[in-house]
XYZ file of C-alpha atoms in Angstrom:
774
model
C -72.226 7.568 15.861
C -76.000 7.478 16.192
C -77.374 7.650 19.762
C -79.058 4.257 19.405
C -75.776 2.635 18.402
C -74.003 4.271 21.355
C -76.678 2.990 23.743
C -76.430 -0.522 22.357
C -72.643 -0.474 22.637
C -72.854 0.864 26.196
C -75.198 -1.990 27.124
C -72.792 -4.498 25.605
C -69.885 -2.984 27.532
C -71.855 -3.181 30.778
C -72.563 -6.857 30.131
C -68.924 -7.478 29.316
C -67.795 -5.714 32.536
C -70.137 -7.859 34.637
C -68.924 -11.055 32.944
C -65.328 -10.207 33.842
C -63.959 -12.150 30.857
C -61.527 -10.013 28.823
C -61.715 -12.484 25.922
C -65.472 -12.276 25.572
C -65.441 -8.848 23.954
C -68.542 -7.532 22.172
C -68.290 -7.752 18.417
C -68.403 -3.955 18.064
C -65.825 -3.236 20.742
C -63.249 -2.175 18.138
C -65.523 0.754 17.240
C -64.509 2.558 20.454
C -60.805 1.754 20.233
C -58.626 4.759 19.473
C -56.854 3.008 16.595
C -60.078 2.333 14.691
C -61.443 5.806 15.390
C -58.210 7.387 14.201
C -58.216 5.308 11.015
C -61.762 6.414 10.180
C -61.380 10.011 11.346
C -60.896 13.032 9.096
C -59.185 14.861 11.944
C -55.872 13.099 11.257
C -55.536 15.147 8.096
C -55.393 18.283 10.269
C -52.625 16.789 12.411
C -54.715 16.355 15.585
C -57.199 13.684 16.570
C -59.091 13.679 19.902
C -59.507 9.912 19.619
C -55.790 9.469 20.323
C -56.024 11.621 23.467
C -59.315 10.592 25.039
C -58.539 8.264 28.002
C -61.569 6.060 27.364
C -60.777 5.420 23.694
C -57.098 4.888 24.484
C -57.999 2.452 27.274
C -60.251 0.480 24.909
C -57.427 0.311 22.384
C -55.110 -1.028 25.077
C -57.675 -3.667 26.077
C -57.942 -4.741 22.448
C -54.154 -4.913 22.067
C -53.668 -6.758 25.341
C -56.318 -9.281 24.338
C -54.351 -9.943 21.160
C -51.096 -10.252 23.100
C -52.628 -12.738 25.532
C -54.086 -14.752 22.650
C -50.658 -14.884 20.997
C -49.017 -15.980 24.259
C -51.651 -18.678 24.766
C -51.164 -19.902 21.196
C -47.427 -20.120 21.690
C -47.857 -21.955 24.992
C -50.387 -24.347 23.470
C -48.112 -25.086 20.521
C -45.145 -25.665 22.826
C -47.180 -28.013 25.016
C -48.593 -29.860 22.013
C -45.123 -30.234 20.518
C -43.720 -31.615 23.756
C -46.679 -33.996 24.095
C -46.371 -35.211 20.485
C -42.592 -35.634 20.783
C -43.006 -37.738 23.927
C -45.695 -39.905 22.344
C -43.540 -40.452 19.253
C -40.586 -41.316 21.481
C -42.675 -43.845 23.401
C -44.049 -45.393 20.214
C -40.562 -45.793 18.755
C -39.288 -47.257 22.011
C -42.137 -49.766 22.187
C -41.696 -50.692 18.540
C -37.902 -50.817 18.930
C -37.423 -48.439 16.020
C -35.287 -45.356 15.489
C -34.978 -42.891 12.636
C -31.780 -41.319 11.334
C -32.337 -38.150 13.366
C -32.848 -40.286 16.482
C -29.312 -41.602 16.129
C -28.011 -38.047 16.437
C -30.360 -37.102 19.275
C -29.693 -40.244 21.306
C -25.935 -39.974 20.840
C -25.980 -36.304 21.867
C -28.015 -37.142 24.975
C -25.749 -40.052 25.858
C -22.562 -37.992 25.446
C -23.947 -35.344 27.802
C -25.406 -37.842 30.268
C -24.043 -39.525 33.383
C -21.834 -41.948 31.448
C -21.002 -39.494 28.692
C -17.268 -39.405 29.398
C -16.950 -43.196 29.153
C -18.826 -43.212 25.852
C -16.760 -40.307 24.503
C -13.528 -42.045 25.462
C -14.614 -45.238 23.696
C -15.524 -43.315 20.525
C -12.233 -41.397 20.608
C -10.291 -44.649 20.872
C -12.088 -45.939 17.792
C -11.957 -42.657 15.843
C -9.032 -40.569 17.154
C -9.059 -38.380 14.020
C -12.127 -36.994 12.265
C -12.494 -34.882 9.111
C -15.852 -33.304 8.279
C -16.410 -32.089 4.740
C -19.077 -29.476 3.855
C -19.023 -28.431 7.497
C -20.908 -25.214 6.759
C -24.097 -27.321 6.523
C -23.654 -28.867 9.984
C -26.395 -28.130 12.509
C -25.988 -27.333 16.193
C -26.842 -30.887 17.322
C -24.230 -32.464 15.073
C -21.554 -29.991 16.098
C -22.483 -30.561 19.747
C -21.519 -34.216 19.280
C -18.161 -33.499 17.665
C -17.394 -30.740 20.134
C -18.021 -33.087 23.067
C -15.769 -35.727 21.520
C -12.793 -33.689 20.329
C -12.717 -30.153 21.715
C -9.841 -29.651 24.141
C -8.459 -33.175 23.556
C -4.843 -32.844 22.402
C -4.529 -36.579 21.723
C -7.142 -36.340 18.962
C -7.564 -34.440 15.721
C -10.643 -32.737 14.285
C -10.504 -31.016 10.891
C -13.520 -29.062 9.679
C -13.596 -28.351 5.933
C -16.185 -25.987 4.580
C -17.033 -22.670 3.013
C -19.473 -20.681 5.176
C -20.227 -18.485 2.174
C -22.056 -21.507 0.741
C -24.188 -22.338 3.804
C -27.577 -22.371 2.049
C -29.401 -25.260 3.716
C -30.995 -23.746 6.800
C -34.264 -25.441 5.787
C -32.498 -28.769 6.434
C -31.335 -27.717 9.886
C -27.896 -26.330 9.102
C -27.260 -22.765 10.204
C -24.424 -20.299 10.270
C -24.537 -20.074 14.054
C -23.124 -23.578 14.499
C -20.288 -22.581 12.168
C -19.738 -19.394 14.204
C -19.343 -21.467 17.387
C -16.860 -23.746 15.636
C -14.901 -20.736 14.399
C -14.623 -19.447 17.951
C -13.522 -22.877 19.168
C -10.845 -23.135 16.491
C -9.209 -19.880 17.531
C -6.207 -19.157 15.348
C -6.071 -22.655 13.838
C -7.848 -21.576 10.646
C -6.628 -21.826 7.070
C -8.070 -20.503 3.823
C -7.731 -21.310 0.130
C -7.010 -18.277 -2.026
C -7.077 -19.737 -5.557
C -10.072 -20.278 -7.825
C -9.501 -23.113 -10.292
C -12.891 -22.842 -11.995
C -13.330 -19.405 -13.542
C -11.420 -17.211 -15.960
C -9.457 -14.361 -14.321
C -11.850 -11.633 -15.485
C -14.887 -13.310 -13.949
C -13.060 -13.821 -10.647
C -12.167 -10.135 -10.686
C -15.825 -9.225 -11.299
C -17.110 -11.380 -8.429
C -14.457 -9.895 -6.144
C -15.734 -6.428 -7.055
C -19.352 -7.359 -6.226
C -18.469 -8.715 -2.778
C -15.865 -6.132 -1.789
C -18.128 -3.180 -2.446
C -18.846 -3.155 1.272
C -16.887 -4.309 4.326
C -19.570 -6.685 5.621
C -21.107 -8.392 2.570
C -22.290 -11.508 4.416
C -24.040 -9.582 7.259
C -22.608 -11.789 10.031
C -19.063 -10.559 9.569
C -17.922 -12.204 12.800
C -18.668 -15.562 11.158
C -17.974 -14.861 7.474
C -15.655 -12.377 5.853
C -14.766 -12.115 2.192
C -11.175 -12.596 1.144
C -10.625 -11.770 -2.540
C -9.349 -14.796 -4.430
C -7.032 -15.076 -7.411
C -7.295 -17.163 -10.549
C -5.176 -20.221 -11.131
C -2.507 -19.533 -13.751
C -1.305 -21.450 -16.772
C 1.983 -21.943 -14.964
C 0.045 -23.829 -12.308
C -1.475 -26.076 -14.959
C -4.823 -24.309 -15.504
C -5.984 -23.753 -19.081
C -8.670 -21.085 -19.333
C -11.302 -20.993 -22.087
C -12.504 -17.365 -22.290
C -15.798 -16.462 -23.907
C -15.439 -14.426 -27.116
C -17.754 -13.024 -29.753
C -16.546 -12.339 -33.284
C -13.002 -12.922 -32.111
C -13.158 -10.239 -29.400
C -13.136 -10.778 -25.650
C -16.312 -9.648 -23.890
C -16.849 -8.563 -20.293
C -17.194 -11.720 -18.159
C -20.060 -10.187 -16.151
C -22.915 -8.376 -17.876
C -25.355 -6.555 -15.593
C -28.720 -5.864 -17.204
C -30.616 -2.878 -15.797
C -34.302 -3.684 -15.300
C -36.266 -0.825 -16.901
C -39.197 1.078 -15.398
C -42.701 0.532 -16.732
C -44.486 2.790 -19.230
C -45.398 5.257 -16.444
C -41.843 5.496 -15.171
C -42.541 3.376 -12.106
C -40.706 0.226 -10.964
C -42.248 -2.813 -12.657
C -44.242 -5.313 -10.661
C -42.700 -8.648 -9.803
C -44.892 -10.379 -12.401
C -44.005 -7.915 -15.156
C -40.288 -7.965 -14.366
C -40.186 -11.739 -14.376
C -42.034 -11.964 -17.699
C -39.684 -9.452 -19.311
C -36.570 -11.195 -18.041
C -37.812 -14.599 -19.182
C -38.148 -13.266 -22.731
C -34.824 -11.392 -22.595
C -32.993 -14.473 -21.334
C -34.469 -16.753 -23.990
C -33.772 -14.224 -26.745
C -30.142 -13.768 -25.674
C -29.591 -17.523 -25.527
C -31.055 -17.843 -29.015
C -28.767 -15.040 -30.238
C -25.690 -16.689 -28.720
C -26.487 -20.086 -30.244
C -27.121 -18.512 -33.646
C -23.767 -16.741 -33.365
C -22.122 -20.004 -32.311
C -23.527 -21.730 -35.386
C -21.773 -19.071 -37.475
C -18.558 -19.631 -35.512
C -18.776 -16.211 -33.842
C -19.507 -17.194 -30.211
C -16.745 -19.362 -28.813
C -15.335 -20.801 -25.620
C -11.629 -20.900 -26.103
C -11.000 -22.613 -29.439
C -14.417 -24.239 -29.868
C -17.930 -23.013 -30.628
C -20.396 -22.444 -27.811
C -22.961 -25.249 -27.359
C -26.400 -25.230 -25.778
C -25.130 -27.605 -23.095
C -22.627 -24.941 -22.003
C -25.427 -22.620 -20.873
C -27.259 -22.721 -17.530
C -30.116 -20.580 -16.236
C -30.198 -20.537 -12.419
C -33.571 -19.903 -10.767
C -34.989 -19.730 -7.263
C -38.298 -21.516 -7.894
C -39.664 -24.153 -10.227
C -42.231 -21.859 -11.852
C -39.421 -19.522 -12.948
C -37.585 -22.404 -14.585
C -40.770 -23.601 -16.292
C -41.325 -20.122 -17.774
C -37.768 -19.963 -19.144
C -38.049 -23.442 -20.584
C -41.302 -22.583 -22.369
C -39.800 -19.385 -23.796
C -36.841 -21.389 -25.101
C -39.143 -24.036 -26.567
C -40.990 -21.376 -28.562
C -37.637 -20.446 -30.096
C -36.836 -24.032 -30.991
C -34.243 -24.450 -28.222
C -34.271 -27.565 -26.065
C -33.762 -27.260 -22.319
C -33.556 -29.672 -19.420
C -34.623 -28.925 -15.867
C -32.266 -30.205 -13.195
C -34.190 -30.475 -9.933
C -34.659 -32.912 -7.067
C -38.139 -33.779 -8.230
C -39.339 -37.356 -8.006
C -40.461 -39.337 -11.015
C -43.333 -40.712 -8.911
C -44.704 -37.137 -8.721
C -44.749 -36.738 -12.498
C -47.920 -36.758 -14.648
C -46.618 -39.938 -16.270
C -46.767 -41.726 -12.912
C -50.473 -40.967 -12.534
C -51.198 -41.983 -16.110
C -49.406 -45.304 -15.638
C -51.270 -45.966 -12.387
C -54.640 -45.710 -14.168
C -53.511 -48.224 -16.788
C -52.061 -50.700 -14.285
C -55.219 -50.548 -12.177
C -57.340 -51.313 -15.246
C -55.100 -54.233 -16.213
C -55.319 -55.751 -12.742
C -59.076 -55.283 -12.478
C -59.760 -55.966 -16.132
C -63.320 -57.125 -15.390
C -64.227 -53.849 -13.695
C -65.986 -51.479 -16.089
C -65.241 -48.345 -14.042
C -61.501 -48.960 -14.001
C -61.509 -49.735 -17.706
C -63.254 -46.408 -18.402
C -60.921 -44.492 -16.081
C -57.911 -45.879 -17.930
C -59.086 -44.191 -21.122
C -58.372 -40.873 -19.383
C -54.724 -41.790 -18.823
C -52.526 -38.945 -20.006
C -50.243 -41.525 -21.625
C -52.856 -42.402 -24.258
C -53.345 -38.819 -25.428
C -57.130 -39.129 -25.908
C -59.265 -36.021 -25.834
C -62.896 -36.177 -24.638
C -64.095 -37.096 -28.112
C -61.584 -39.915 -28.380
C -62.556 -41.355 -25.013
C -66.264 -41.193 -25.875
C -65.636 -42.850 -29.246
C -64.301 -45.916 -27.451
C -66.616 -45.956 -24.439
C -69.853 -45.668 -26.448
C -68.949 -47.872 -29.412
C -69.785 -51.473 -28.514
C -67.164 -53.139 -30.703
C -64.346 -50.728 -29.799
C -65.242 -51.061 -26.120
C -65.122 -54.878 -26.318
C -61.749 -54.672 -28.058
C -60.475 -52.340 -25.319
C -61.618 -54.666 -22.500
C -60.306 -57.775 -24.291
C -56.950 -56.011 -24.612
C -56.878 -55.361 -20.884
C -57.645 -59.013 -20.173
C -54.819 -60.120 -22.446
C -52.451 -57.720 -20.688
C -53.574 -59.139 -17.348
C -52.759 -62.644 -18.589
C -49.320 -61.529 -19.734
C -48.604 -59.940 -16.359
C -49.675 -63.062 -14.488
C -47.717 -65.457 -16.676
C -44.635 -63.547 -17.793
C -44.070 -60.791 -15.264
C -44.197 -57.032 -15.132
C -41.600 -56.086 -17.728
C -43.300 -58.157 -20.420
C -46.553 -56.421 -19.556
C -44.878 -52.988 -19.631
C -43.241 -53.446 -23.021
C -46.453 -54.859 -24.493
C -48.424 -51.978 -22.996
C -46.189 -49.451 -24.752
C -46.478 -51.209 -28.100
C -50.151 -52.194 -28.237
C -51.517 -48.911 -26.923
C -49.167 -46.772 -29.024
C -48.019 -44.866 -25.948
C -44.660 -43.782 -27.349
C -46.340 -42.424 -30.498
C -48.935 -40.560 -28.420
C -46.183 -38.973 -26.307
C -44.144 -38.052 -29.390
C -47.035 -36.019 -30.792
C -47.020 -33.641 -27.801
C -44.639 -31.104 -26.298
C -41.804 -32.150 -23.977
C -41.847 -35.638 -25.455
C -38.304 -36.642 -24.498
C -38.832 -35.664 -20.867
C -42.115 -37.576 -20.694
C -40.747 -40.704 -22.334
C -37.696 -40.609 -20.054
C -40.017 -40.466 -17.028
C -42.146 -43.361 -18.283
C -39.188 -45.656 -18.984
C -37.710 -44.737 -15.596
C -40.981 -45.748 -13.914
C -40.909 -49.056 -15.767
C -37.404 -49.806 -14.501
C -38.327 -48.952 -10.912
C -41.441 -51.144 -11.046
C -39.495 -54.042 -12.525
C -36.902 -53.811 -9.736
C -39.648 -53.612 -7.104
C -41.467 -56.629 -8.549
C -38.727 -58.867 -7.145
C -39.683 -57.882 -3.602
C -43.401 -57.340 -4.246
C -44.549 -60.353 -6.270
C -48.059 -60.267 -7.634
C -49.814 -57.407 -9.452
C -51.803 -56.230 -6.435
C -48.763 -56.080 -4.172
C -46.738 -54.245 -6.821
C -49.495 -51.696 -7.421
C -49.819 -51.112 -3.671
C -46.067 -50.400 -3.493
C -46.322 -48.085 -6.497
C -49.095 -46.065 -4.915
C -47.098 -45.747 -1.707
C -44.181 -44.335 -3.677
C -46.485 -41.844 -5.368
C -47.724 -40.721 -1.973
C -44.415 -40.356 -0.174
C -41.144 -41.251 -1.856
C -37.699 -40.206 -0.567
C -35.623 -42.683 -2.596
C -32.787 -41.057 -4.545
C -33.290 -43.677 -7.271
C -36.637 -41.992 -7.970
C -35.159 -38.562 -8.750
C -35.948 -37.407 -12.263
C -33.365 -38.490 -14.790
C -31.994 -36.096 -17.357
C -32.726 -36.438 -21.011
C -29.684 -36.506 -23.289
C -28.374 -33.139 -22.163
C -25.356 -32.437 -24.378
C -27.423 -30.263 -26.722
C -29.793 -28.812 -24.114
C -29.714 -25.639 -22.053
C -29.669 -26.439 -18.325
C -32.291 -24.892 -16.063
C -31.227 -25.416 -12.458
C -32.359 -24.223 -9.049
C -29.601 -22.376 -7.212
C -29.723 -24.881 -4.348
C -29.268 -27.774 -6.773
C -26.447 -25.978 -8.617
C -24.147 -26.007 -5.593
C -20.993 -27.906 -6.519
C -21.729 -27.714 -10.264
C -20.162 -25.492 -12.902
C -21.210 -24.197 -16.304
C -19.306 -22.091 -18.863
C -22.107 -19.513 -19.257
C -24.640 -18.712 -16.506
C -27.774 -16.541 -16.618
C -29.106 -15.116 -13.317
C -32.338 -13.367 -14.280
C -34.084 -13.464 -10.883
C -31.531 -12.574 -8.175
C -33.338 -9.252 -7.672
C -36.173 -11.109 -5.960
C -36.203 -10.348 -2.224
C -37.880 -13.319 -0.507
C -39.163 -11.519 2.584
C -40.070 -13.406 5.760
C -43.744 -14.368 5.806
C -45.409 -13.483 9.085
C -48.903 -14.830 8.527
C -50.060 -18.374 8.938
C -47.240 -20.155 10.723
C -44.233 -20.234 12.979
C -41.310 -18.000 12.071
C -37.777 -19.231 12.918
C -35.089 -16.796 14.026
C -32.023 -16.513 16.270
C -31.679 -13.890 18.956
C -28.595 -11.734 19.466
C -26.955 -14.538 21.460
C -27.458 -17.041 18.637
C -30.214 -19.027 20.380
C -32.834 -20.536 18.063
C -36.523 -19.663 18.441
C -39.838 -20.234 16.692
C -42.149 -17.244 16.970
C -45.877 -17.983 16.937
C -47.154 -14.413 16.395
C -44.391 -12.237 15.004
C -45.481 -8.665 14.323
C -44.418 -6.454 11.451
C -41.410 -4.323 12.343
C -40.858 -5.902 15.770
C -37.378 -6.627 17.060
C -37.912 -10.334 16.361
C -39.055 -9.540 12.832
C -35.900 -7.504 12.228
C -33.723 -10.376 13.466
C -35.582 -12.886 11.309
C -35.218 -10.640 8.269
C -31.522 -10.110 8.965
C -31.071 -13.865 9.059
C -33.086 -14.293 5.865
C -31.057 -11.623 4.093
C -27.769 -13.206 5.173
C -28.792 -16.553 3.692
C -29.966 -14.870 0.490
C -26.506 -13.255 0.202
C -24.911 -16.688 0.550
C -27.311 -18.030 -2.074
C -26.305 -15.173 -4.373
C -22.642 -16.064 -3.804
C -23.292 -19.679 -4.842
C -25.109 -18.470 -7.953
C -22.418 -15.988 -8.964
C -19.608 -18.512 -8.592
C -21.050 -21.329 -10.778
C -19.766 -19.890 -14.069
C -16.457 -20.580 -15.762
C -16.416 -17.774 -18.329
C -19.545 -15.585 -18.475
C -22.411 -14.387 -16.223
C -25.540 -12.457 -17.153
C -27.049 -10.729 -14.092
C -30.290 -8.716 -13.976
C -30.771 -5.905 -11.442
C -33.048 -2.974 -10.762
C -35.927 -1.827 -8.589
C -38.902 -4.188 -8.691
C -41.995 -3.523 -6.608
C -43.898 -6.140 -4.632
C -47.447 -5.891 -3.389
C -47.356 -5.449 0.379
C -43.555 -5.758 0.527
C -40.255 -4.098 -0.231
C -39.506 -6.077 -3.386
C -35.949 -5.886 -4.654
C -35.094 -3.304 -1.985
C -35.012 -6.240 0.485
C -32.886 -8.490 -1.752
C -29.345 -9.745 -1.428
C -28.247 -7.834 -4.533
C -29.697 -4.653 -3.055
C -27.608 -5.200 0.072
C -24.434 -5.880 -1.938
C -24.733 -3.157 -4.567
C -26.199 -0.328 -2.452
C -24.424 -0.313 0.954
C -26.603 2.162 2.819
C -27.467 -0.038 5.799
C -25.078 -1.799 8.184
C -25.496 -5.099 10.058
C -26.088 -3.104 13.257
C -28.959 -1.301 11.531
C -30.602 -4.636 10.814
C -30.935 -5.368 14.539
C -33.715 -2.789 14.758
C -34.693 -2.040 11.141
C -35.885 -4.166 8.230
C -33.558 -4.600 5.233
C -34.158 -1.841 2.704
C -31.132 -1.106 0.542
C -32.533 2.083 -0.965
C -35.624 4.254 -0.838
C -38.474 3.542 -3.231
C -37.886 5.288 -6.545
C -34.236 6.109 -5.778
C -31.703 6.618 -8.559
C -29.459 3.520 -8.556
C -27.143 4.623 -11.362
C -24.378 6.056 -9.151
C -23.819 2.776 -7.312
C -23.891 0.811 -10.574
C -21.406 3.168 -12.212
C -19.104 2.775 -9.232
C -19.317 -1.012 -9.655
C -18.544 -0.831 -13.371
C -15.621 1.548 -12.697
C -14.103 -0.952 -10.234
C -13.107 -3.344 -13.043
C -13.393 -3.639 -16.839
C -14.640 -7.177 -16.253
C -18.111 -5.752 -15.522
C -20.347 -4.074 -18.079
C -23.606 -2.375 -17.077
C -26.161 -2.033 -19.848
C -29.882 -1.765 -20.452
C -31.987 -4.900 -20.682
C -32.059 -5.878 -24.382
C -35.298 -4.855 -26.060
C -37.456 -7.693 -27.428
C -36.280 -8.667 -30.891
C -38.524 -8.223 -33.919
C -39.850 -11.721 -34.243
C -38.231 -14.796 -32.749
C -34.474 -15.054 -32.809
C -33.859 -18.710 -33.545
C -30.634 -20.609 -34.041
C -30.241 -21.938 -37.582
C -31.712 -25.343 -38.247
C -29.403 -28.277 -38.040
C -29.890 -31.399 -40.097
C -30.566 -34.518 -38.069
C -28.049 -37.324 -38.503
C -28.837 -39.971 -41.088
C -30.250 -42.994 -39.308
C -30.031 -46.625 -40.378
C -31.013 -49.815 -38.545
C -28.193 -51.763 -36.977
C -27.580 -55.307 -38.223
C -28.211 -58.046 -35.682
C -25.772 -60.937 -36.028
C -26.479 -62.774 -32.788
C -28.568 -65.866 -31.972
C -31.921 -65.887 -30.223
C -32.629 -68.981 -28.157
C -36.059 -70.435 -28.924
C -35.820 -73.769 -27.125
C -37.340 -72.556 -23.869
C -40.630 -71.279 -22.519
C -42.174 -69.949 -19.339
C -44.501 -72.492 -17.761
C -47.023 -72.112 -14.991
C -47.515 -74.537 -12.137
C -50.941 -75.331 -13.589
C -49.386 -76.400 -16.893
C -46.776 -78.560 -15.181
C -49.399 -80.417 -13.113
C -52.206 -80.538 -15.669
C -51.970 -84.331 -16.156
C -51.400 -85.243 -12.522
C -54.500 -86.881 -11.081
C -54.965 -85.343 -7.671
C -56.619 -87.266 -4.893
C -58.297 -85.411 -2.051
C -56.876 -86.084 1.385
C -60.078 -87.833 2.268
C -59.579 -90.207 -0.642
C -62.588 -89.071 -2.714
C -62.450 -89.985 -6.403
C -62.458 -87.188 -9.032
C -66.199 -87.054 -9.589
C -66.960 -86.603 -5.889
C -64.264 -84.031 -5.031
C -65.599 -80.472 -5.610
C -62.041 -79.127 -5.705
C -61.288 -81.177 -8.824
C -64.458 -79.869 -10.416
C -63.617 -76.235 -9.662
C -63.530 -73.931 -12.751
C -60.211 -73.910 -14.584
C -58.227 -71.146 -16.229
C -55.531 -68.561 -15.573
C -58.084 -66.206 -14.055
C -58.837 -68.815 -11.396
C -55.146 -69.133 -10.609
C -54.933 -65.336 -10.247
C -57.983 -65.382 -7.976
C -56.480 -68.066 -5.713
C -53.132 -66.256 -5.650
C -54.877 -63.114 -4.447
C -56.770 -65.010 -1.734
C -53.527 -66.490 -0.410
C -51.816 -63.087 -0.475
C -54.509 -61.571 1.720
C -55.205 -64.431 4.117
C -53.908 -64.358 7.667
C -52.902 -68.005 8.015
C -53.159 -67.974 11.802
C -56.684 -66.565 11.960
C -60.043 -68.103 11.001
C -59.385 -69.121 7.398
C -62.974 -70.113 6.610
C -64.419 -66.773 7.719
C -61.706 -64.831 5.892
C -62.201 -66.869 2.724
C -65.935 -66.191 2.657
C -65.432 -62.448 3.086
C -62.562 -62.144 0.592
C -64.279 -64.319 -2.021
C -67.349 -62.088 -1.928
C -65.111 -59.072 -2.588
C -62.749 -60.559 -5.173
C -64.626 -63.268 -7.099
C -66.646 -60.871 -9.304
C -63.381 -59.346 -10.499
C -62.450 -62.730 -12.011
C -65.908 -63.666 -13.278
C -66.544 -66.255 -10.525
C -69.666 -66.880 -8.418
C -68.607 -66.483 -4.790
C -71.852 -67.868 -3.347
C -71.756 -70.988 -5.500
C -68.154 -71.881 -4.637
C -68.001 -70.627 -1.035
C -68.046 -74.014 0.705
C -65.483 -75.478 -1.687
C -63.147 -72.534 -1.262
C -63.416 -72.588 2.527
C -62.579 -76.298 2.764
C -59.902 -76.060 0.080
C -57.971 -73.176 1.639
C -58.334 -74.625 5.120
C -56.675 -77.784 3.795
C -53.957 -75.710 2.122
C -52.908 -73.929 5.313
C -53.206 -77.068 7.481
C -51.361 -79.521 5.213
C -47.780 -80.397 6.342
C -45.217 -79.260 3.776
C -42.227 -81.339 4.910
C -41.217 -84.107 7.252
C -40.970 -81.714 10.208
C -44.660 -80.868 10.004
C -44.199 -77.284 8.777
C -47.557 -75.769 7.775
C -48.628 -72.423 6.405
C -50.797 -72.189 9.538
C -47.576 -71.811 11.568
C -46.309 -68.754 9.649
C -47.244 -65.234 10.775
C -47.431 -62.222 8.471
C -44.023 -60.899 9.486
C -42.303 -64.074 8.194
C -44.234 -64.640 4.959
């Protein structure tokens, strides 16, 4: 370093020493730390570096490291304190509001059972429920098991049966973990029973899965909690009829393992390249199978294979979207099965813009925004053609006003059906890709809005509910519906596939090792004793990092087990070395652990998962797997076909309109209150004749009725009605083409009379009703 720089740094160090604050380090302090000097030094190439031996440089490095350690400890302490503070404030708020959430029921019951009167409460619950059976117990968390353990453990007069498969415990993100199951297994002692028969899959596929999971003695990492017992197939004598997968009349291996090839330079492909190649290979193979099925050559038992028999299981939504697009290019329909919400769909946003414009049909901005609705299919030119053409713009606004009138007079569903027809929404959707999915979403939204309109009367209230659902919806009714799926390939996340089964399953992405992310958040892990922790500053390669990675790997193995056991007759599995920027890629994956048993669970207590060295030859382990059973074939990933491999075209069924032979009642109509009372001569409470009563001279029309409805919806009857009316009228009157200033006095007196007028003989008034009881 230059002498001037050394002098400046020395001065900064002197100032820092006098300040006595180890956190107030000079910005250039790292320049004299041994780690930085070593990184920048050329001496390390010769095997020696004075920077690593000089006491001053080493001491500076230690100061820098200790400062980081203290900062991490302070961050963890601050987060713990903030969490405790927030939890207490939330508890107080719920207590004051007399509200509890579902999780609170568990927490409060657990606390009560372990409190001073816990035994009395437990005895009362045991008298009411002396026997309990818990299905899917592998997804139970520690809090839930703590409740059942307190109630039933060591109580001979009761019975507790836990039913579950720990190999399918894949919901740690919901709170369930394998450690609660491990505690229950210890508590059960010898009172454990297992099922040894698979009633889903053909014998060859069961044999193949057995071979994958018995290639090592500890496939599920936590062998004290989960072991693997090979299962057998149900037989025809037991009533099971198998439908094996055949091609050209010959049986094929139930499990095909595709080797992922190296890139053009002989190196492992990147994650992006491997995924792109496998997307194309999967789509091409599905197209080949369906083409063969159309010729009668690909069969399941005695029938031809159908698209609906095939499922592609993925880890993430973007993988499924890529497969679906590749299938679409080959003319093959696919349906995504995921726990997505219809309120999060593009159709929901497009419908919101239209509904807002209908409600505020006099607002130019909302009318222009509605032209951008994705449901209309306008491009920029189309929107401009309407917005800047006077006649077309007037027609557009008049249409919105008419739709507003329909909504006010005949309800939401009439509006919705008219909206679809007049704006040509179905035709616009049909002209674009993914039309069936989009139309399904739109009709689903219409049904949900119609159902909600019964509890949220009025357009404004219904739109407010709709926007709330778009922001945060947890209702199962809002999960995306499937299109007609009999002739569609299923694309399913592995988590969603649990409990489902498909004749043919593709697993193109199980090589992906989802390593624990250390940056930007808290990292959960369990220590050697099974206690749960959140680490605020986990460091690469630390003991805690190794434990977190071991836990992550164990869950990935369980996820792989779920994926491999969804098929009835055939599985396509892709495997090979795939690199990852800044990570270990497929070397850290569940398949790496299962197929290349170099590490042991004990190794993972102090080393990160790495099934094989980078660039290692994997063929020996794969050959050993293939030699274990003829049910497994190992082959190269199919090369891209010359041109698209498409199934042969099928003629659509001949369509004809159905004949309607029923009767349509025409002797009824929907009437408004205004129409029913049009000829009734009202007299003001003060007795003023018509000409002198400003209320009777107020403008008429449906828009006025809508305006008054909206005022009443927003008024607080118990507060100052006159002041509220003046403020609301100024905001809302322009929307309905009314002059708020001109009619302010009339509206104030009118609505004051409305809320103060007795409605029955008991003197009930709107003034007496608070918001909670409206």
